[in-house]
Amino acid sequence: MPAQENARPELKSLRVHSADGAAADLLMAVPSTARIGVLWLPALGVGARHYEAFATALAEQGVAIAVHEWRGAGSSDRRASRACDWGYDELLSEDIPASLAAAGEAHPDLRWIIAGHSLGGQLAALFAALNPQSIAGFAFVASGSPYWRAFHGRMRRILRIVPLMMALVTAICGYYPGKRLGFAGREARTLMRDWARTARTGRYQDTADGRDSEQALAGYAQPVLGIRLSEDTFCPEASFEWLLGKFQSAPLARELLAPGDFSSGLAKHFSWLKDPQPVAERMAEWLRRFD
C-alpha cells in the first residue's frame, strides 16, 4: 500500500438508511489499489466531515475508508430530543451495520475492518466483538475506557461526578445539551446514560438481544491495534490499557505517538485530526498484514 502509488483520492458521500428509517451520509475515499477498507467511527459529538483530512491521508496510503456519521450528528436526519432517543443498542444493531453493508455493497472486492476514535473506538470494539464474522480486525486511535479508576487527579474527580450530573440533566431536558455544557454535542439521553454506566463501572452492559458484551470482548480473537497519543488527557495510558485489556484472546498491537512524530508538535486527543499523516501511516503499516 505505498503512498506514492496512489493519487489523491476523491471523497464521495453515500446516503445510508438504517433498518428503522434513520438516514445519514457515509463519507468514502477508495483508492484504485485498495484491497482493504476501514469503517471509521468518529468521536462523540464529532461529525464525519471532521475526518476528511484523515480519510485522505489513509487513502493515500492505499487504504479505503468509509467514515460513519453518528445518529444525531452532521448529515444525520435525527436530532436528540425528549421524543427522539437512542443508545448504544441502536448504534450497534441499526446504524453501524447499515454503514458496513453500504460500504460492502459499493466495494464488494474489499475486506473491511472497523476502527474508531474516542467513543468511536469503544463502539468499534463492541461491534467487532459481537460481530466477528462481519469484519477482519479492529483498531482504535486515542480511545480507552472512561472508567473513573483509570484516571488520576482532576479527571478522576470529574468522572466520579459527571455520571450523576448526566442523569440529572437528561432527566430535566430529555436529552443531553453538550454544547452548552462543554462536553460532546446534542446527544440522546440513553446514549449518555450508557456512557455514564461504563464510567461508573468500567464494564459494558449486555446488548438488547441478551449477548454478554464483556464475554464477547474477552473471546474476540482477530487482530487488534491500539494507537495512543502521549499528550492525550482524555484517554491516558491506564484508560487505553483498560480497554485493550478486555481483549483476552486477540493478538494485540500497540503504537505510541509523541509530539515529535507530528509536524504540529502536538499529540493530543483531537490535535491529530489536523495533522493525521502519522496516524494514517501507522494504521496502514498494521493493515499490510491483511494483504
Tab-separated table of C-alpha atoms in Angstrom:
chain	number	residue	atom	x	y	z
A	1	MET	CA	0.000	0.000	0.000
A	2	PRO	CA	2.819	2.502	-0.654
A	3	ALA	CA	1.564	6.085	-0.601
A	4	GLN	CA	3.389	7.045	-3.788
A	5	GLU	CA	1.335	4.586	-5.834
A	6	ASN	CA	-1.947	6.340	-5.001
A	7	ALA	CA	-3.080	9.682	-6.375
A	8	ARG	CA	-5.133	11.924	-4.086
A	9	PRO	CA	-8.462	10.056	-3.936
A	10	GLU	CA	-11.800	11.720	-4.416
A	11	LEU	CA	-14.031	11.958	-1.352
A	12	LYS	CA	-17.585	10.850	-2.046
A	13	SER	CA	-20.683	10.520	0.101
A	14	LEU	CA	-23.303	7.798	0.045
A	15	ARG	CA	-26.707	8.142	1.723
A	16	VAL	CA	-27.277	5.248	4.116
A	17	HIS	CA	-30.615	4.205	5.626
A	18	SER	CA	-30.819	2.156	8.806
A	19	ALA	CA	-33.489	-0.516	9.232
A	20	ASP	CA	-35.557	1.781	11.458
A	21	GLY	CA	-35.539	4.603	8.886
A	22	ALA	CA	-32.738	6.809	10.227
A	23	ALA	CA	-30.510	8.195	7.484
A	24	ALA	CA	-27.051	9.775	7.265
A	25	ASP	CA	-24.199	10.173	4.796
A	26	LEU	CA	-21.264	7.789	4.624
A	27	LEU	CA	-18.093	9.630	3.593
A	28	MET	CA	-15.865	7.423	1.419
A	29	ALA	CA	-12.385	7.571	-0.100
A	30	VAL	CA	-11.415	4.493	-2.103
A	31	PRO	CA	-8.084	4.392	-3.968
A	32	SER	CA	-7.953	2.172	-7.048
A	33	THR	CA	-5.234	-0.018	-5.495
A	34	ALA	CA	-7.104	-0.691	-2.249
A	35	ARG	CA	-7.560	-4.266	-1.068
A	36	ILE	CA	-8.830	-3.470	2.417
A	37	GLY	CA	-11.165	-0.837	3.805
A	38	VAL	CA	-11.697	0.763	7.206
A	39	LEU	CA	-15.158	1.592	8.518
A	40	TRP	CA	-14.320	4.547	10.739
A	41	LEU	CA	-16.415	5.601	13.754
A	42	PRO	CA	-15.962	9.217	14.942
A	43	ALA	CA	-15.619	10.553	18.453
A	44	LEU	CA	-18.693	11.538	20.449
A	45	GLY	CA	-20.246	14.721	19.092
A	46	VAL	CA	-17.842	14.939	16.137
A	47	GLY	CA	-19.278	14.974	12.607
A	48	ALA	CA	-17.867	12.776	9.867
A	49	ARG	CA	-16.592	15.775	7.893
A	50	HIS	CA	-14.005	16.488	10.602
A	51	TYR	CA	-12.200	13.321	9.452
A	52	GLU	CA	-11.785	14.387	5.812
A	53	ALA	CA	-8.055	15.026	6.215
A	54	PHE	CA	-7.560	11.644	7.888
A	55	ALA	CA	-9.637	9.893	5.211
A	56	THR	CA	-7.495	11.441	2.512
A	57	ALA	CA	-4.248	10.588	4.324
A	58	LEU	CA	-5.265	6.956	4.808
A	59	ALA	CA	-6.469	6.616	1.217
A	60	GLU	CA	-3.136	7.994	0.017
A	61	GLN	CA	-1.582	5.027	1.834
A	62	GLY	CA	-3.666	2.728	-0.382
A	63	VAL	CA	-6.375	2.001	2.212
A	64	ALA	CA	-10.079	2.562	1.527
A	65	ILE	CA	-12.038	4.335	4.250
A	66	ALA	CA	-15.729	4.869	4.933
A	67	VAL	CA	-16.431	7.427	7.675
A	68	HIS	CA	-19.652	6.693	9.551
A	69	GLU	CA	-21.919	9.527	10.704
A	70	TRP	CA	-23.383	9.186	14.182
A	71	ARG	CA	-27.133	9.360	14.571
A	72	GLY	CA	-27.916	12.914	15.658
A	73	ALA	CA	-24.751	14.496	14.213
A	74	GLY	CA	-23.833	16.212	10.965
A	75	SER	CA	-25.725	14.778	7.992
A	76	SER	CA	-27.990	12.602	10.168
A	77	ASP	CA	-31.723	13.257	9.797
A	78	ARG	CA	-32.267	12.753	13.538
A	79	ARG	CA	-31.702	15.149	16.413
A	80	ALA	CA	-31.833	14.168	20.051
A	81	SER	CA	-34.862	15.370	21.992
A	82	ARG	CA	-37.274	14.121	24.617
A	83	ALA	CA	-39.246	12.481	21.798
A	84	CYS	CA	-36.208	11.206	19.853
A	85	ASP	CA	-33.904	8.982	21.861
A	86	TRP	CA	-31.395	6.184	21.248
A	87	GLY	CA	-28.473	4.446	22.891
A	88	TYR	CA	-25.635	2.050	22.202
A	89	ASP	CA	-28.097	-0.657	21.133
A	90	GLU	CA	-29.459	1.340	18.186
A	91	LEU	CA	-25.978	2.356	17.078
A	92	LEU	CA	-24.657	-1.206	17.277
A	93	SER	CA	-27.668	-3.009	15.855
A	94	GLU	CA	-29.031	-0.482	13.346
A	95	ASP	CA	-26.629	2.236	12.206
A	96	ILE	CA	-23.181	0.635	12.135
A	97	PRO	CA	-24.435	-2.492	10.307
A	98	ALA	CA	-26.135	-0.235	7.735
A	99	SER	CA	-22.904	1.653	7.043
A	100	LEU	CA	-20.866	-1.546	6.837
A	101	ALA	CA	-23.393	-3.098	4.447
A	102	ALA	CA	-23.451	0.028	2.261
A	103	ALA	CA	-19.657	0.157	2.089
A	104	GLY	CA	-19.515	-3.548	1.273
A	105	GLU	CA	-22.129	-3.261	-1.452
A	106	ALA	CA	-20.353	-0.283	-3.012
A	107	HIS	CA	-16.991	-2.115	-2.949
A	108	PRO	CA	-17.594	-5.876	-2.656
A	109	ASP	CA	-13.988	-6.692	-3.563
A	110	LEU	CA	-12.620	-5.185	-0.324
A	111	ARG	CA	-12.120	-6.761	3.086
A	112	TRP	CA	-13.238	-4.471	5.906
A	113	ILE	CA	-12.022	-3.783	9.417
A	114	ILE	CA	-13.737	-1.480	11.914
A	115	ALA	CA	-11.913	1.309	13.736
A	116	GLY	CA	-12.679	4.443	15.672
A	117	HIS	CA	-11.637	7.481	17.678
A	118	SER	CA	-12.538	8.004	21.356
A	119	LEU	CA	-16.146	6.780	21.878
A	120	GLY	CA	-15.944	5.518	18.297
A	121	GLY	CA	-13.134	3.222	19.401
A	122	GLN	CA	-15.251	1.830	22.235
A	123	LEU	CA	-18.232	1.162	19.971
A	124	ALA	CA	-15.969	-0.288	17.281
A	125	ALA	CA	-14.635	-2.670	19.944
A	126	LEU	CA	-18.151	-3.736	20.898
A	127	PHE	CA	-19.258	-4.166	17.295
A	128	ALA	CA	-16.159	-6.202	16.435
A	129	ALA	CA	-16.614	-8.448	19.458
A	130	LEU	CA	-20.314	-9.001	18.849
A	131	ASN	CA	-19.970	-9.421	15.058
A	132	PRO	CA	-16.568	-11.033	14.436
A	133	GLN	CA	-17.818	-12.697	11.262
A	134	SER	CA	-18.529	-9.273	9.704
A	135	ILE	CA	-15.056	-7.743	9.887
A	136	ALA	CA	-11.408	-8.793	9.602
A	137	GLY	CA	-9.995	-6.813	12.514
A	138	PHE	CA	-10.392	-3.866	14.857
A	139	ALA	CA	-8.348	-0.737	15.572
A	140	PHE	CA	-8.689	2.427	17.624
A	141	VAL	CA	-6.965	5.776	17.938
A	142	ALA	CA	-6.981	7.972	21.061
A	143	SER	CA	-9.538	5.789	22.772
A	144	GLY	CA	-9.959	3.929	26.028
A	145	SER	CA	-12.421	3.197	28.769
A	146	PRO	CA	-13.944	6.206	30.597
A	147	TYR	CA	-13.816	4.194	33.851
A	148	TRP	CA	-13.025	6.631	36.635
A	149	ARG	CA	-10.445	4.342	38.259
A	150	ALA	CA	-8.350	4.541	35.061
A	151	PHE	CA	-7.742	8.262	35.656
A	152	HIS	CA	-5.927	10.332	38.254
A	153	GLY	CA	-6.223	13.723	39.859
A	154	ARG	CA	-8.742	16.174	38.475
A	155	MET	CA	-10.028	13.853	35.717
A	156	ARG	CA	-10.747	11.111	38.269
A	157	ARG	CA	-12.767	13.556	40.384
A	158	ILE	CA	-14.670	14.784	37.328
A	159	LEU	CA	-15.528	11.258	36.205
A	160	ARG	CA	-16.922	10.463	39.660
A	161	ILE	CA	-19.335	13.409	39.342
A	162	VAL	CA	-20.190	13.526	35.625
A	163	PRO	CA	-22.387	10.364	35.522
A	164	LEU	CA	-24.584	11.790	38.292
A	165	MET	CA	-24.764	15.137	36.511
A	166	MET	CA	-25.730	13.459	33.226
A	167	ALA	CA	-28.562	11.554	34.884
A	168	LEU	CA	-29.960	14.798	36.311
A	169	VAL	CA	-29.522	16.887	33.150
A	170	THR	CA	-31.011	14.287	30.806
A	171	ALA	CA	-33.982	13.784	33.144
A	172	ILE	CA	-34.692	17.524	33.112
A	173	CYS	CA	-34.025	18.223	29.420
A	174	GLY	CA	-34.939	14.881	27.861
A	175	TYR	CA	-31.579	14.918	26.046
A	176	TYR	CA	-28.002	15.964	26.778
A	177	PRO	CA	-27.194	19.604	25.768
A	178	GLY	CA	-23.478	19.012	25.375
A	179	LYS	CA	-22.587	22.217	23.552
A	180	ARG	CA	-23.940	24.265	26.431
A	181	LEU	CA	-22.116	22.126	28.973
A	182	GLY	CA	-18.771	21.992	27.141
A	183	PHE	CA	-18.636	18.243	26.558
A	184	ALA	CA	-19.857	16.476	23.384
A	185	GLY	CA	-22.761	17.779	21.304
A	186	ARG	CA	-26.524	17.483	21.468
A	187	GLU	CA	-26.741	13.826	22.477
A	188	ALA	CA	-29.505	11.345	23.204
A	189	ARG	CA	-30.206	10.698	26.876
A	190	THR	CA	-29.886	6.899	26.673
A	191	LEU	CA	-26.582	7.204	24.797
A	192	MET	CA	-25.129	9.364	27.556
A	193	ARG	CA	-26.502	7.100	30.269
A	194	ASP	CA	-24.845	4.132	28.544
A	195	TRP	CA	-21.561	6.061	28.512
A	196	ALA	CA	-22.013	7.046	32.162
A	197	ARG	CA	-22.581	3.400	33.174
A	198	THR	CA	-19.165	2.462	31.800
A	199	ALA	CA	-17.599	5.484	33.506
A	200	ARG	CA	-19.005	4.229	36.831
A	201	THR	CA	-18.310	0.501	36.457
A	202	GLY	CA	-15.636	0.025	33.784
A	203	ARG	CA	-17.915	-2.527	32.099
A	204	TYR	CA	-20.182	-2.595	29.056
A	205	GLN	CA	-23.771	-3.649	29.537
A	206	ASP	CA	-25.242	-6.648	27.756
A	207	THR	CA	-26.824	-5.971	24.391
A	208	ALA	CA	-30.575	-5.922	23.838
A	209	ASP	CA	-30.622	-9.465	22.450
A	210	GLY	CA	-29.025	-10.803	25.618
A	211	ARG	CA	-25.461	-11.334	24.433
A	212	ASP	CA	-22.799	-10.724	27.069
A	213	SER	CA	-20.662	-7.840	25.810
A	214	GLU	CA	-17.799	-8.420	28.235
A	215	GLN	CA	-17.647	-12.120	27.361
A	216	ALA	CA	-17.687	-11.279	23.649
A	217	LEU	CA	-14.774	-8.858	24.095
A	218	ALA	CA	-12.797	-11.470	26.036
A	219	GLY	CA	-13.360	-14.082	23.342
A	220	TYR	CA	-12.635	-11.902	20.314
A	221	ALA	CA	-9.650	-13.459	18.512
A	222	GLN	CA	-8.950	-11.278	15.465
A	223	PRO	CA	-6.109	-8.718	15.280
A	224	VAL	CA	-6.402	-5.544	17.360
A	225	LEU	CA	-4.425	-2.303	17.025
A	226	GLY	CA	-4.423	0.499	19.582
A	227	ILE	CA	-2.754	3.841	18.812
A	228	ARG	CA	-2.200	6.103	21.817
A	229	LEU	CA	-1.183	9.771	21.821
A	230	SER	CA	1.245	10.675	24.585
A	231	GLU	CA	-0.419	14.010	25.474
A	232	ASP	CA	-3.975	12.650	25.474
A	233	THR	CA	-5.543	13.551	28.819
A	234	PHE	CA	-8.977	12.212	27.782
A	235	CYS	CA	-7.594	8.716	27.121
A	236	PRO	CA	-4.375	8.319	29.149
A	237	GLU	CA	-2.368	5.107	29.275
A	238	ALA	CA	-4.414	3.449	32.037
A	239	SER	CA	-7.670	4.152	30.169
A	240	PHE	CA	-6.137	2.862	26.912
A	241	GLU	CA	-4.925	-0.307	28.631
A	242	TRP	CA	-8.247	-0.883	30.402
A	243	LEU	CA	-9.955	-1.103	27.012
A	244	LEU	CA	-7.194	-3.219	25.449
A	245	GLY	CA	-7.233	-5.489	28.498
A	246	LYS	CA	-10.750	-6.622	27.671
A	247	PHE	CA	-9.343	-8.475	24.622
A	248	GLN	CA	-8.012	-11.590	26.323
A	249	SER	CA	-7.843	-13.772	23.194
A	250	ALA	CA	-6.795	-11.353	20.448
A	251	PRO	CA	-3.301	-10.621	19.112
A	252	LEU	CA	-2.684	-7.046	20.273
A	253	ALA	CA	-0.520	-4.368	18.682
A	254	ARG	CA	0.241	-1.074	20.446
A	255	GLU	CA	1.579	2.135	18.928
A	256	LEU	CA	2.539	5.307	20.793
A	257	LEU	CA	2.758	8.656	19.013
A	258	ALA	CA	4.550	11.562	20.705
A	259	PRO	CA	4.765	15.295	19.866
A	260	GLY	CA	7.919	14.730	17.824
A	261	ASP	CA	6.004	12.464	15.450
A	262	PHE	CA	3.752	15.327	14.324
A	263	SER	CA	4.654	18.427	12.344
A	264	SER	CA	2.382	20.383	14.701
A	265	GLY	CA	4.404	19.251	17.731
A	266	LEU	CA	1.162	18.132	19.401
A	267	ALA	CA	-0.007	14.622	20.307
A	268	LYS	CA	-3.383	15.325	21.902
A	269	HIS	CA	-6.849	13.795	21.744
A	270	PHE	CA	-8.056	15.958	18.848
A	271	SER	CA	-4.889	17.639	17.544
A	272	TRP	CA	-4.102	14.750	15.173
A	273	LEU	CA	-7.253	15.452	13.141
A	274	LYS	CA	-5.441	18.440	11.614
A	275	ASP	CA	-2.167	16.529	11.299
A	276	PRO	CA	-3.274	12.950	10.523
A	277	GLN	CA	-0.347	11.640	8.480
A	278	PRO	CA	1.491	9.828	11.326
A	279	VAL	CA	-1.706	8.074	12.419
A	280	ALA	CA	-2.536	7.100	8.831
A	281	GLU	CA	0.964	5.713	8.298
A	282	ARG	CA	0.908	3.591	11.484
A	283	MET	CA	-2.520	2.220	10.667
A	284	ALA	CA	-1.607	1.467	7.057
A	285	GLU	CA	1.536	-0.355	8.176
A	286	TRP	CA	-0.512	-2.548	10.520
A	287	LEU	CA	-3.094	-3.177	7.791
A	288	ARG	CA	-0.460	-4.630	5.482
A	289	ARG	CA	-0.777	-7.861	7.463
A	290	PHE	CA	-4.183	-8.304	5.816
A	291	ASP	CA	-2.805	-8.270	2.235
